Amino acid sequence: MRLPQFGTDGVRGVANTDLTPDVALALARAASEVLGGGAHNRVVIGRDTRRSGPMLEAALVAGYTAGGIDVELMGVVPTPAVAWASKVNDCPGVMISASHNPFADNGIKLFAAGGSKLSDGVEASIQASFHDLLRGVSPVRVALGGDLGVITPGGGLAGWARSIEESLAGRSLTGLRVVLDCANGSAHHVGPDVFMALGADVVVIGAKPDGTNINDRVGSTHPASLQAAVIAEKADVGLAFDGDADRLIAVDHAGSIVDGDHILSILATDWKATGRLHEDTVVVTVMSNLGFKLAMRDAGIRVVETQVGDRYVLEALNAGSGGRVFSLGGEQSGHVICREIASTGDGILAGVQLLDTVLRSGRSLQALASDAMTTYPQVLKNVRLPHQEPDIVDLLADAVSEAEQQLGEHGRVLVRPSGTEPLVRIMVEHLDAVIADRVCDELVALTTARVGARK
């Protein structure tokens, strides 16, 4: 039996194949044991628009209530709304979503009480417990009679939306024409409401979910529809969310994409100037473009790097300094975390903050993005290995060092072994795309030769 594993963002797989009701039930029972129900013995559960969502929701409800935990059902809501409700209610939260994946996939994301993502240690405890449950070798507490959990409809969506509107401290988005691409996902109903409440002139696409069309040629990973709509509607800005609305990609008035690195660069520079960027620090992953890091250096902003995954960004943000969290962090893919406002990545909040910056600057998004940073050409190639090579980074260390000397300060090399497959990812960045491609090819050839010699 192949048991589902925690990945970078919860447990994910093909619904009813990898992620079955039995798996969801066992995961809920294990989470009940490890996390409990917080201060009020409850858990809040939300989901996106996938057809498999209600099926998995029912299994999770059965697992939690059988363990004596009350359940609040939020229905179709963005992931950050679940995190917000978890924080406000001081209880664990669950989001049923596979984010930007195709509709046939689904996933289960867990939040600890307070709306924070789980640490590696807590994830490992829950995984060990639910794997034992699936094998039938680990009994868990069974609630009986009056100790059984109860199910109630959950609120919280309106409160979360209001918290985003209040983040502008009375300012509005009046004067901006905005196209929103809601990915036929969780943002389809609440996203437009938030921007209209703030005074923006809103055009909406990707807001007719049917259970199977989430992320289907729409959303942050398929921006072509948004680019076309922005130009056709003569809009100032376009914003695309993913299926559960925890990430954001923007489009300027000319249809050019403004990715997560550019959004973070724009916000970080503005927040530093206005005194909102704690310790003048921004947190990103090792995948952020070299151009971003050089731009932050020139702006006098310190960059803290983490491994790939927004939960690692959150850990560094939460660590902060001087007893205060760092203000801003995220990923090139569009996870933008405004940590002093929210406990996790929030595409709608990030979009509101970005548009507020555009309005206050008196400039276009295109101008801000152009000045924010220069994107360095990035070449990424995978080398498949005959088996997992846990010391592959050490094996290539001297070659990487030599390559970086060739590239100088205008280039870098990143070697990342896959955590799930026998392959290594080699990324090279340089101001000259031809040089980046040549160095990457050289490292790929060397990697293949060295691994072959070890057989």
Tab-separated table of C-alpha atoms in Angstrom:
chain	number	residue	atom	x	y	z
A	1	MET	CA	0.000	0.000	0.000
A	2	ARG	CA	1.443	3.364	-1.068
A	3	LEU	CA	0.827	5.818	1.757
A	4	PRO	CA	0.378	9.543	1.073
A	5	GLN	CA	3.167	11.794	2.336
A	6	PHE	CA	3.276	15.382	3.516
A	7	GLY	CA	4.809	17.557	0.813
A	8	THR	CA	5.760	21.214	0.849
A	9	ASP	CA	2.131	22.176	1.457
A	10	GLY	CA	0.143	19.408	3.093
A	11	VAL	CA	-0.959	16.067	1.672
A	12	ARG	CA	-1.807	16.128	-2.024
A	13	GLY	CA	-2.698	13.638	-4.762
A	14	VAL	CA	-5.317	12.468	-7.231
A	15	ALA	CA	-8.695	12.588	-5.508
A	16	ASN	CA	-10.188	9.171	-4.764
A	17	THR	CA	-6.980	7.467	-5.933
A	18	ASP	CA	-4.158	8.804	-3.779
A	19	LEU	CA	-6.326	11.015	-1.602
A	20	THR	CA	-9.306	8.854	-0.674
A	21	PRO	CA	-11.975	9.312	2.014
A	22	ASP	CA	-10.130	6.696	4.077
A	23	VAL	CA	-6.964	8.776	3.926
A	24	ALA	CA	-8.837	11.952	4.876
A	25	LEU	CA	-10.571	10.175	7.759
A	26	ALA	CA	-7.277	8.811	9.104
A	27	LEU	CA	-5.581	12.191	8.708
A	28	ALA	CA	-8.347	13.893	10.692
A	29	ARG	CA	-8.150	11.292	13.454
A	30	ALA	CA	-4.364	11.703	13.662
A	31	ALA	CA	-4.581	15.501	13.628
A	32	SER	CA	-7.183	15.331	16.395
A	33	GLU	CA	-4.717	13.399	18.530
A	34	VAL	CA	-1.643	15.523	17.788
A	35	LEU	CA	-3.117	19.027	17.484
A	36	GLY	CA	-6.309	18.717	19.515
A	37	GLY	CA	-8.978	21.354	19.061
A	38	GLY	CA	-7.283	24.428	20.460
A	39	ALA	CA	-8.762	26.649	23.139
A	40	HIS	CA	-12.353	25.906	22.117
A	41	ASN	CA	-12.098	22.227	21.112
A	42	ARG	CA	-12.964	22.947	17.510
A	43	VAL	CA	-11.509	22.934	14.016
A	44	VAL	CA	-12.500	25.126	11.060
A	45	ILE	CA	-12.665	23.527	7.609
A	46	GLY	CA	-12.802	25.228	4.212
A	47	ARG	CA	-12.515	23.979	0.643
A	48	ASP	CA	-12.095	25.180	-2.913
A	49	THR	CA	-14.439	24.504	-5.834
A	50	ARG	CA	-13.269	21.019	-6.877
A	51	ARG	CA	-15.927	18.346	-7.279
A	52	SER	CA	-14.051	16.118	-4.824
A	53	GLY	CA	-14.115	18.767	-2.092
A	54	PRO	CA	-17.425	17.799	-0.418
A	55	MET	CA	-16.404	14.105	-0.439
A	56	LEU	CA	-13.158	14.802	1.409
A	57	GLU	CA	-14.869	17.321	3.656
A	58	ALA	CA	-17.342	14.652	4.794
A	59	ALA	CA	-14.517	12.253	5.623
A	60	LEU	CA	-12.630	14.913	7.572
A	61	VAL	CA	-15.762	15.833	9.502
A	62	ALA	CA	-16.271	12.174	10.436
A	63	GLY	CA	-12.681	11.886	11.626
A	64	TYR	CA	-12.704	15.010	13.762
A	65	THR	CA	-16.117	14.485	15.340
A	66	ALA	CA	-15.276	10.834	16.094
A	67	GLY	CA	-12.282	12.179	17.999
A	68	GLY	CA	-14.457	14.548	20.007
A	69	ILE	CA	-13.588	17.733	18.104
A	70	ASP	CA	-16.316	20.181	17.060
A	71	VAL	CA	-16.257	21.236	13.400
A	72	GLU	CA	-17.127	24.583	11.823
A	73	LEU	CA	-17.711	24.275	8.079
A	74	MET	CA	-16.751	27.452	6.202
A	75	GLY	CA	-17.703	26.110	2.766
A	76	VAL	CA	-15.941	27.443	-0.330
A	77	VAL	CA	-13.398	30.007	0.897
A	78	PRO	CA	-9.799	31.012	0.151
A	79	THR	CA	-7.042	29.312	2.130
A	80	PRO	CA	-6.104	32.574	3.904
A	81	ALA	CA	-9.685	32.863	5.171
A	82	VAL	CA	-9.270	29.506	6.914
A	83	ALA	CA	-5.963	30.654	8.414
A	84	TRP	CA	-7.646	33.877	9.579
A	85	ALA	CA	-10.509	31.958	11.219
A	86	SER	CA	-7.989	29.616	12.831
A	87	LYS	CA	-6.170	32.610	14.305
A	88	VAL	CA	-9.294	34.423	15.504
A	89	ASN	CA	-10.783	31.266	17.068
A	90	ASP	CA	-7.425	29.985	18.387
A	91	CYS	CA	-8.119	26.569	16.908
A	92	PRO	CA	-6.659	24.343	14.166
A	93	GLY	CA	-7.782	24.857	10.584
A	94	VAL	CA	-8.045	22.642	7.513
A	95	MET	CA	-8.163	23.672	3.866
A	96	ILE	CA	-9.179	21.157	1.206
A	97	SER	CA	-7.403	22.273	-1.949
A	98	ALA	CA	-4.680	21.323	-4.388
A	99	SER	CA	-3.950	24.995	-5.013
A	100	HIS	CA	-2.913	25.523	-8.666
A	101	ASN	CA	-3.093	21.802	-9.629
A	102	PRO	CA	-5.672	20.468	-12.143
A	103	PHE	CA	-9.148	19.737	-10.825
A	104	ALA	CA	-8.653	15.942	-10.576
A	105	ASP	CA	-6.093	16.523	-7.815
A	106	ASN	CA	-6.929	17.613	-4.321
A	107	GLY	CA	-5.083	18.217	-1.098
A	108	ILE	CA	-5.432	18.754	2.626
A	109	LYS	CA	-3.570	21.643	4.259
A	110	LEU	CA	-3.405	21.796	8.036
A	111	PHE	CA	-2.988	24.870	10.224
A	112	ALA	CA	-2.107	24.805	13.895
A	113	ALA	CA	-4.172	26.849	16.359
A	114	GLY	CA	-3.414	30.482	15.627
A	115	GLY	CA	-3.374	30.033	11.860
A	116	SER	CA	0.265	29.009	11.483
A	117	LYS	CA	1.566	26.235	9.235
A	118	LEU	CA	2.904	23.100	10.888
A	119	SER	CA	6.540	22.569	11.786
A	120	ASP	CA	8.428	19.618	10.319
A	121	GLY	CA	8.282	17.845	13.679
A	122	VAL	CA	4.511	18.182	14.063
A	123	GLU	CA	3.969	17.061	10.465
A	124	ALA	CA	6.136	14.009	11.095
A	125	SER	CA	4.076	13.093	14.189
A	126	ILE	CA	0.779	13.414	12.323
A	127	GLN	CA	2.105	11.469	9.340
A	128	ALA	CA	3.362	8.611	11.500
A	129	SER	CA	0.013	8.449	13.282
A	130	PHE	CA	-2.198	8.489	10.197
A	131	HIS	CA	0.028	5.954	8.432
A	132	ASP	CA	-0.411	3.630	11.410
A	133	LEU	CA	-4.161	4.185	11.290
A	134	LEU	CA	-4.267	3.264	7.612
A	135	ARG	CA	-2.349	0.094	8.419
A	136	GLY	CA	-4.815	-0.645	11.222
A	137	VAL	CA	-2.147	-0.816	13.915
A	138	SER	CA	-2.694	2.358	15.924
A	139	PRO	CA	-5.775	2.883	18.060
A	140	VAL	CA	-6.780	6.479	18.773
A	141	ARG	CA	-9.167	7.947	21.308
A	142	VAL	CA	-12.825	7.268	20.495
A	143	ALA	CA	-15.359	9.815	21.703
A	144	LEU	CA	-18.683	8.409	22.888
A	145	GLY	CA	-22.114	9.821	23.669
A	146	GLY	CA	-21.987	13.455	24.644
A	147	ASP	CA	-18.274	13.645	23.913
A	148	LEU	CA	-18.785	13.336	20.162
A	149	GLY	CA	-17.973	16.488	18.211
A	150	VAL	CA	-20.778	18.566	16.709
A	151	ILE	CA	-20.981	20.220	13.280
A	152	THR	CA	-21.950	23.860	12.801
A	153	PRO	CA	-21.926	26.237	9.814
A	154	GLY	CA	-18.810	28.392	10.051
A	155	GLY	CA	-18.625	32.150	9.691
A	156	GLY	CA	-15.408	34.041	9.269
A	157	LEU	CA	-15.450	34.875	5.573
A	158	ALA	CA	-16.909	38.349	6.090
A	159	GLY	CA	-14.505	39.042	8.960
A	160	TRP	CA	-11.494	38.011	6.884
A	161	ALA	CA	-12.621	40.191	3.950
A	162	ARG	CA	-13.156	43.116	6.307
A	163	SER	CA	-9.632	42.689	7.729
A	164	ILE	CA	-8.225	43.087	4.208
A	165	GLU	CA	-10.260	46.220	3.563
A	166	GLU	CA	-9.162	47.652	6.928
A	167	SER	CA	-5.497	47.053	6.056
A	168	LEU	CA	-5.651	50.221	3.924
A	169	ALA	CA	-6.461	52.312	7.001
A	170	GLY	CA	-9.262	54.209	5.294
A	171	ARG	CA	-7.620	54.589	1.895
A	172	SER	CA	-9.436	53.336	-1.200
A	173	LEU	CA	-8.660	51.952	-4.655
A	174	THR	CA	-10.922	54.442	-6.388
A	175	GLY	CA	-9.611	55.407	-9.810
A	176	LEU	CA	-8.164	52.034	-10.769
A	177	ARG	CA	-9.718	49.764	-13.388
A	178	VAL	CA	-8.802	46.191	-12.472
A	179	VAL	CA	-9.338	42.815	-14.110
A	180	LEU	CA	-9.514	39.940	-11.632
A	181	ASP	CA	-8.901	36.341	-12.734
A	182	CYS	CA	-10.332	34.155	-9.981
A	183	ALA	CA	-9.192	30.814	-11.516
A	184	ASN	CA	-12.745	29.420	-11.185
A	185	GLY	CA	-11.674	28.777	-7.616
A	186	SER	CA	-12.081	29.986	-4.056
A	187	ALA	CA	-11.832	33.693	-4.856
A	188	HIS	CA	-14.678	33.702	-7.376
A	189	HIS	CA	-17.263	35.194	-5.024
A	190	VAL	CA	-15.307	37.092	-2.369
A	191	GLY	CA	-12.395	38.459	-4.419
A	192	PRO	CA	-14.482	40.830	-6.556
A	193	ASP	CA	-16.453	41.925	-3.481
A	194	VAL	CA	-13.306	43.052	-1.664
A	195	PHE	CA	-11.973	45.130	-4.556
A	196	MET	CA	-15.368	46.676	-5.307
A	197	ALA	CA	-15.853	47.532	-1.636
A	198	LEU	CA	-12.565	49.442	-1.819
A	199	GLY	CA	-13.781	51.466	-4.783
A	200	ALA	CA	-11.997	49.798	-7.699
A	201	ASP	CA	-13.678	49.494	-11.091
A	202	VAL	CA	-13.653	45.692	-11.405
A	203	VAL	CA	-13.914	43.358	-14.384
A	204	VAL	CA	-14.034	39.652	-13.476
A	205	ILE	CA	-12.988	36.539	-15.418
A	206	GLY	CA	-12.552	32.944	-14.227
A	207	ALA	CA	-15.458	33.241	-11.817
A	208	LYS	CA	-17.846	30.507	-13.013
A	209	PRO	CA	-16.718	27.329	-11.237
A	210	ASP	CA	-18.445	24.084	-12.214
A	211	GLY	CA	-16.407	21.645	-10.118
A	212	THR	CA	-14.081	20.675	-12.962
A	213	ASN	CA	-12.772	23.941	-14.426
A	214	ILE	CA	-10.625	25.212	-11.548
A	215	ASN	CA	-7.263	26.452	-12.939
A	216	ASP	CA	-8.338	25.378	-16.442
A	217	ARG	CA	-6.578	27.920	-18.695
A	218	VAL	CA	-7.186	30.576	-16.049
A	219	GLY	CA	-5.529	31.726	-12.854
A	220	SER	CA	-1.986	32.573	-11.799
A	221	THR	CA	-0.373	29.662	-13.662
A	222	HIS	CA	-2.243	30.413	-16.926
A	223	PRO	CA	-2.109	34.218	-17.274
A	224	ALA	CA	-2.770	34.485	-21.027
A	225	SER	CA	-6.509	35.047	-20.533
A	226	LEU	CA	-5.828	37.805	-18.021
A	227	GLN	CA	-3.269	39.475	-20.283
A	228	ALA	CA	-5.777	39.569	-23.137
A	229	ALA	CA	-8.581	40.836	-20.889
A	230	VAL	CA	-6.464	43.675	-19.442
A	231	ILE	CA	-5.682	44.961	-22.924
A	232	ALA	CA	-9.252	44.496	-24.205
A	233	GLU	CA	-10.750	46.258	-21.168
A	234	LYS	CA	-8.115	49.020	-21.177
A	235	ALA	CA	-7.500	48.233	-17.517
A	236	ASP	CA	-4.735	49.668	-15.358
A	237	VAL	CA	-3.878	46.340	-13.731
A	238	GLY	CA	-4.778	42.665	-13.841
A	239	LEU	CA	-4.570	40.315	-10.862
A	240	ALA	CA	-4.646	36.507	-11.135
A	241	PHE	CA	-5.147	34.205	-8.168
A	242	ASP	CA	-4.682	30.455	-8.011
A	243	GLY	CA	-7.364	27.915	-7.088
A	244	ASP	CA	-7.292	28.613	-3.354
A	245	ALA	CA	-6.296	32.305	-3.659
A	246	ASP	CA	-3.130	32.149	-1.588
A	247	ARG	CA	-0.923	33.350	-4.451
A	248	LEU	CA	-0.955	36.266	-6.842
A	249	ILE	CA	0.464	37.158	-10.242
A	250	ALA	CA	-0.117	40.656	-11.659
A	251	VAL	CA	-0.298	42.035	-15.200
A	252	ASP	CA	0.419	45.664	-16.124
A	253	HIS	CA	-1.657	47.789	-18.524
A	254	ALA	CA	0.417	46.604	-21.504
A	255	GLY	CA	-0.202	42.940	-20.704
A	256	SER	CA	3.252	42.184	-19.254
A	257	ILE	CA	3.473	39.780	-16.308
A	258	VAL	CA	4.616	41.066	-12.910
A	259	ASP	CA	5.683	37.990	-10.916
A	260	GLY	CA	6.140	37.395	-7.205
A	261	ASP	CA	9.715	38.704	-7.159
A	262	HIS	CA	8.624	42.007	-8.718
A	263	ILE	CA	5.624	42.317	-6.396
A	264	LEU	CA	7.851	41.721	-3.361
A	265	SER	CA	10.421	44.199	-4.660
A	266	ILE	CA	7.769	46.898	-5.173
A	267	LEU	CA	6.242	46.347	-1.725
A	268	ALA	CA	9.571	46.060	0.084
A	269	THR	CA	10.883	49.304	-1.398
A	270	ASP	CA	7.653	51.150	-0.590
A	271	TRP	CA	7.381	49.712	2.906
A	272	LYS	CA	10.990	50.649	3.681
A	273	ALA	CA	10.317	54.222	2.580
A	274	THR	CA	7.159	54.416	4.712
A	275	GLY	CA	8.646	52.726	7.788
A	276	ARG	CA	6.593	49.540	7.503
A	277	LEU	CA	9.431	47.104	6.710
A	278	HIS	CA	10.660	45.781	10.057
A	279	GLU	CA	14.465	45.812	10.259
A	280	ASP	CA	14.459	46.657	6.531
A	281	THR	CA	14.308	42.903	5.885
A	282	VAL	CA	12.464	40.743	3.352
A	283	VAL	CA	12.323	36.913	3.394
A	284	VAL	CA	12.399	34.855	0.180
A	285	THR	CA	13.419	31.364	-0.954
A	286	VAL	CA	16.592	30.352	-2.758
A	287	MET	CA	14.586	30.360	-6.020
A	288	SER	CA	14.109	34.130	-6.033
A	289	ASN	CA	15.811	35.728	-9.003
A	290	LEU	CA	19.327	37.103	-8.600
A	291	GLY	CA	18.044	40.396	-9.962
A	292	PHE	CA	15.730	40.659	-6.950
A	293	LYS	CA	18.570	40.150	-4.508
A	294	LEU	CA	20.799	42.714	-6.217
A	295	ALA	CA	17.930	45.224	-6.295
A	296	MET	CA	17.323	44.750	-2.586
A	297	ARG	CA	21.032	45.202	-1.881
A	298	ASP	CA	21.038	48.464	-3.790
A	299	ALA	CA	17.915	49.600	-1.904
A	300	GLY	CA	19.518	48.888	1.464
A	301	ILE	CA	17.158	46.002	2.208
A	302	ARG	CA	18.455	42.806	3.802
A	303	VAL	CA	17.386	39.521	2.199
A	304	VAL	CA	16.886	36.390	4.317
A	305	GLU	CA	16.823	33.185	2.241
A	306	THR	CA	15.055	29.922	3.053
A	307	GLN	CA	14.581	26.600	1.329
A	308	VAL	CA	11.718	26.296	-1.172
A	309	GLY	CA	8.226	26.332	0.346
A	310	ASP	CA	6.139	29.150	1.776
A	311	ARG	CA	6.034	27.484	5.190
A	312	TYR	CA	9.808	27.945	5.458
A	313	VAL	CA	9.373	31.599	4.540
A	314	LEU	CA	6.769	31.832	7.302
A	315	GLU	CA	9.130	30.254	9.831
A	316	ALA	CA	11.771	32.884	9.067
A	317	LEU	CA	9.193	35.681	9.146
A	318	ASN	CA	7.905	34.495	12.508
A	319	ALA	CA	11.437	34.286	13.930
A	320	GLY	CA	11.887	37.974	13.101
A	321	SER	CA	14.020	40.011	15.455
A	322	GLY	CA	13.579	41.964	18.655
A	323	GLY	CA	10.433	40.048	19.531
A	324	ARG	CA	8.681	41.219	16.367
A	325	VAL	CA	7.991	39.312	13.160
A	326	PHE	CA	9.511	40.404	9.879
A	327	SER	CA	6.925	42.236	7.791
A	328	LEU	CA	7.197	40.817	4.290
A	329	GLY	CA	8.215	37.662	2.474
A	330	GLY	CA	7.241	35.257	-0.255
A	331	GLU	CA	8.112	33.331	-3.374
A	332	GLN	CA	8.684	34.059	-7.044
A	333	SER	CA	5.588	31.935	-7.780
A	334	GLY	CA	3.357	34.561	-6.181
A	335	HIS	CA	3.026	33.565	-2.547
A	336	VAL	CA	3.236	36.970	-0.877
A	337	ILE	CA	3.026	37.070	2.905
A	338	CYS	CA	2.205	40.369	4.612
A	339	ARG	CA	3.034	38.910	7.991
A	340	GLU	CA	1.979	41.743	10.274
A	341	ILE	CA	-1.482	41.596	8.713
A	342	ALA	CA	-1.916	37.876	7.969
A	343	SER	CA	-0.535	34.564	9.216
A	344	THR	CA	-0.092	33.033	5.754
A	345	GLY	CA	0.157	33.913	2.058
A	346	ASP	CA	-2.913	35.783	0.821
A	347	GLY	CA	-3.317	36.641	-2.860
A	348	ILE	CA	-6.219	39.033	-2.344
A	349	LEU	CA	-4.481	40.900	0.481
A	350	ALA	CA	-1.276	41.115	-1.570
A	351	GLY	CA	-3.256	42.443	-4.525
A	352	VAL	CA	-4.864	45.133	-2.395
A	353	GLN	CA	-1.477	46.161	-0.988
A	354	LEU	CA	0.049	46.266	-4.463
A	355	LEU	CA	-2.721	48.439	-5.894
A	356	ASP	CA	-2.522	50.753	-2.889
A	357	THR	CA	1.192	51.198	-3.619
A	358	VAL	CA	0.446	51.948	-7.273
A	359	LEU	CA	-2.113	54.611	-6.362
A	360	ARG	CA	0.033	56.294	-3.711
A	361	SER	CA	3.018	56.399	-6.064
A	362	GLY	CA	1.064	58.148	-8.819
A	363	ARG	CA	2.809	55.869	-11.317
A	364	SER	CA	1.764	52.849	-13.374
A	365	LEU	CA	2.430	49.283	-12.306
A	366	GLN	CA	4.587	48.950	-15.413
A	367	ALA	CA	6.830	51.826	-14.288
A	368	LEU	CA	7.097	50.528	-10.730
A	369	ALA	CA	7.933	47.001	-11.884
A	370	SER	CA	10.536	48.257	-14.349
A	371	ASP	CA	12.302	50.283	-11.662
A	372	ALA	CA	11.932	47.607	-8.970
A	373	MET	CA	14.413	45.082	-10.386
A	374	THR	CA	16.005	43.626	-13.500
A	375	THR	CA	15.092	39.988	-14.041
A	376	TYR	CA	18.172	37.920	-14.791
A	377	PRO	CA	17.790	35.144	-17.376
A	378	GLN	CA	17.305	31.856	-15.570
A	379	VAL	CA	18.047	28.402	-16.989
A	380	LEU	CA	16.708	25.393	-15.089
A	381	LYS	CA	17.412	21.798	-16.150
A	382	ASN	CA	16.751	18.470	-14.474
A	383	VAL	CA	19.176	15.558	-14.450
A	384	ARG	CA	17.530	12.205	-13.794
A	385	LEU	CA	19.561	9.918	-11.563
A	386	PRO	CA	19.558	6.102	-11.426
A	387	HIS	CA	18.614	6.378	-7.741
A	388	GLN	CA	18.460	8.941	-4.960
A	389	GLU	CA	21.857	10.583	-4.377
A	390	PRO	CA	21.686	12.233	-0.934
A	391	ASP	CA	25.208	13.675	-1.279
A	392	ILE	CA	24.770	15.052	-4.800
A	393	VAL	CA	25.312	18.650	-3.653
A	394	ASP	CA	28.642	17.714	-2.057
A	395	LEU	CA	29.621	15.736	-5.155
A	396	LEU	CA	29.178	18.840	-7.316
A	397	ALA	CA	30.473	21.427	-4.838
A	398	ASP	CA	33.812	22.054	-6.555
A	399	ALA	CA	32.213	22.330	-10.003
A	400	VAL	CA	29.594	24.757	-8.698
A	401	SER	CA	32.287	26.873	-7.051
A	402	GLU	CA	34.255	27.031	-10.295
A	403	ALA	CA	31.122	27.939	-12.285
A	404	GLU	CA	30.242	30.738	-9.874
A	405	GLN	CA	33.723	32.173	-10.234
A	406	GLN	CA	33.183	32.288	-13.986
A	407	LEU	CA	29.814	33.993	-13.569
A	408	GLY	CA	31.002	36.621	-11.083
A	409	GLU	CA	28.574	38.838	-9.184
A	410	HIS	CA	26.185	38.905	-12.132
A	411	GLY	CA	25.424	35.190	-11.950
A	412	ARG	CA	24.798	32.290	-9.600
A	413	VAL	CA	24.293	28.524	-9.530
A	414	LEU	CA	21.752	26.576	-7.466
A	415	VAL	CA	21.777	22.773	-7.214
A	416	ARG	CA	18.683	21.226	-5.601
A	417	PRO	CA	18.026	17.506	-5.250
A	418	SER	CA	14.365	16.572	-5.551
A	419	GLY	CA	12.793	15.393	-2.336
A	420	THR	CA	10.419	13.008	-4.093
A	421	GLU	CA	12.180	11.792	-7.253
A	422	PRO	CA	15.681	10.563	-8.170
A	423	LEU	CA	16.698	13.740	-9.959
A	424	VAL	CA	18.677	16.913	-9.345
A	425	ARG	CA	17.649	20.382	-10.494
A	426	ILE	CA	20.419	22.649	-11.765
A	427	MET	CA	19.636	26.348	-12.088
A	428	VAL	CA	21.984	28.977	-13.505
A	429	GLU	CA	21.276	32.711	-13.650
A	430	HIS	CA	23.310	35.361	-15.445
A	431	LEU	CA	22.755	38.742	-17.010
A	432	ASP	CA	23.726	37.113	-20.332
A	433	ALA	CA	21.271	34.312	-21.238
A	434	VAL	CA	23.800	32.648	-23.575
A	435	ILE	CA	26.342	32.354	-20.771
A	436	ALA	CA	23.713	31.021	-18.362
A	437	ASP	CA	22.672	28.331	-20.851
A	438	ARG	CA	26.279	27.306	-21.578
A	439	VAL	CA	27.240	26.996	-17.900
A	440	CYS	CA	24.068	25.038	-17.133
A	441	ASP	CA	24.799	22.591	-19.970
A	442	GLU	CA	28.346	22.130	-18.673
A	443	LEU	CA	27.078	21.334	-15.171
A	444	VAL	CA	24.464	18.938	-16.530
A	445	ALA	CA	27.117	17.053	-18.521
A	446	LEU	CA	29.475	16.946	-15.530
A	447	THR	CA	26.688	15.733	-13.230
A	448	THR	CA	25.763	12.952	-15.652
A	449	ALA	CA	29.394	11.864	-15.947
A	450	ARG	CA	30.112	11.885	-12.216
A	451	VAL	CA	26.961	10.007	-11.302
A	452	GLY	CA	27.647	7.487	-14.079
A	453	ALA	CA	31.137	6.901	-12.739
A	454	ARG	CA	29.716	5.924	-9.338
A	455	LYS	CA	27.575	3.073	-10.694
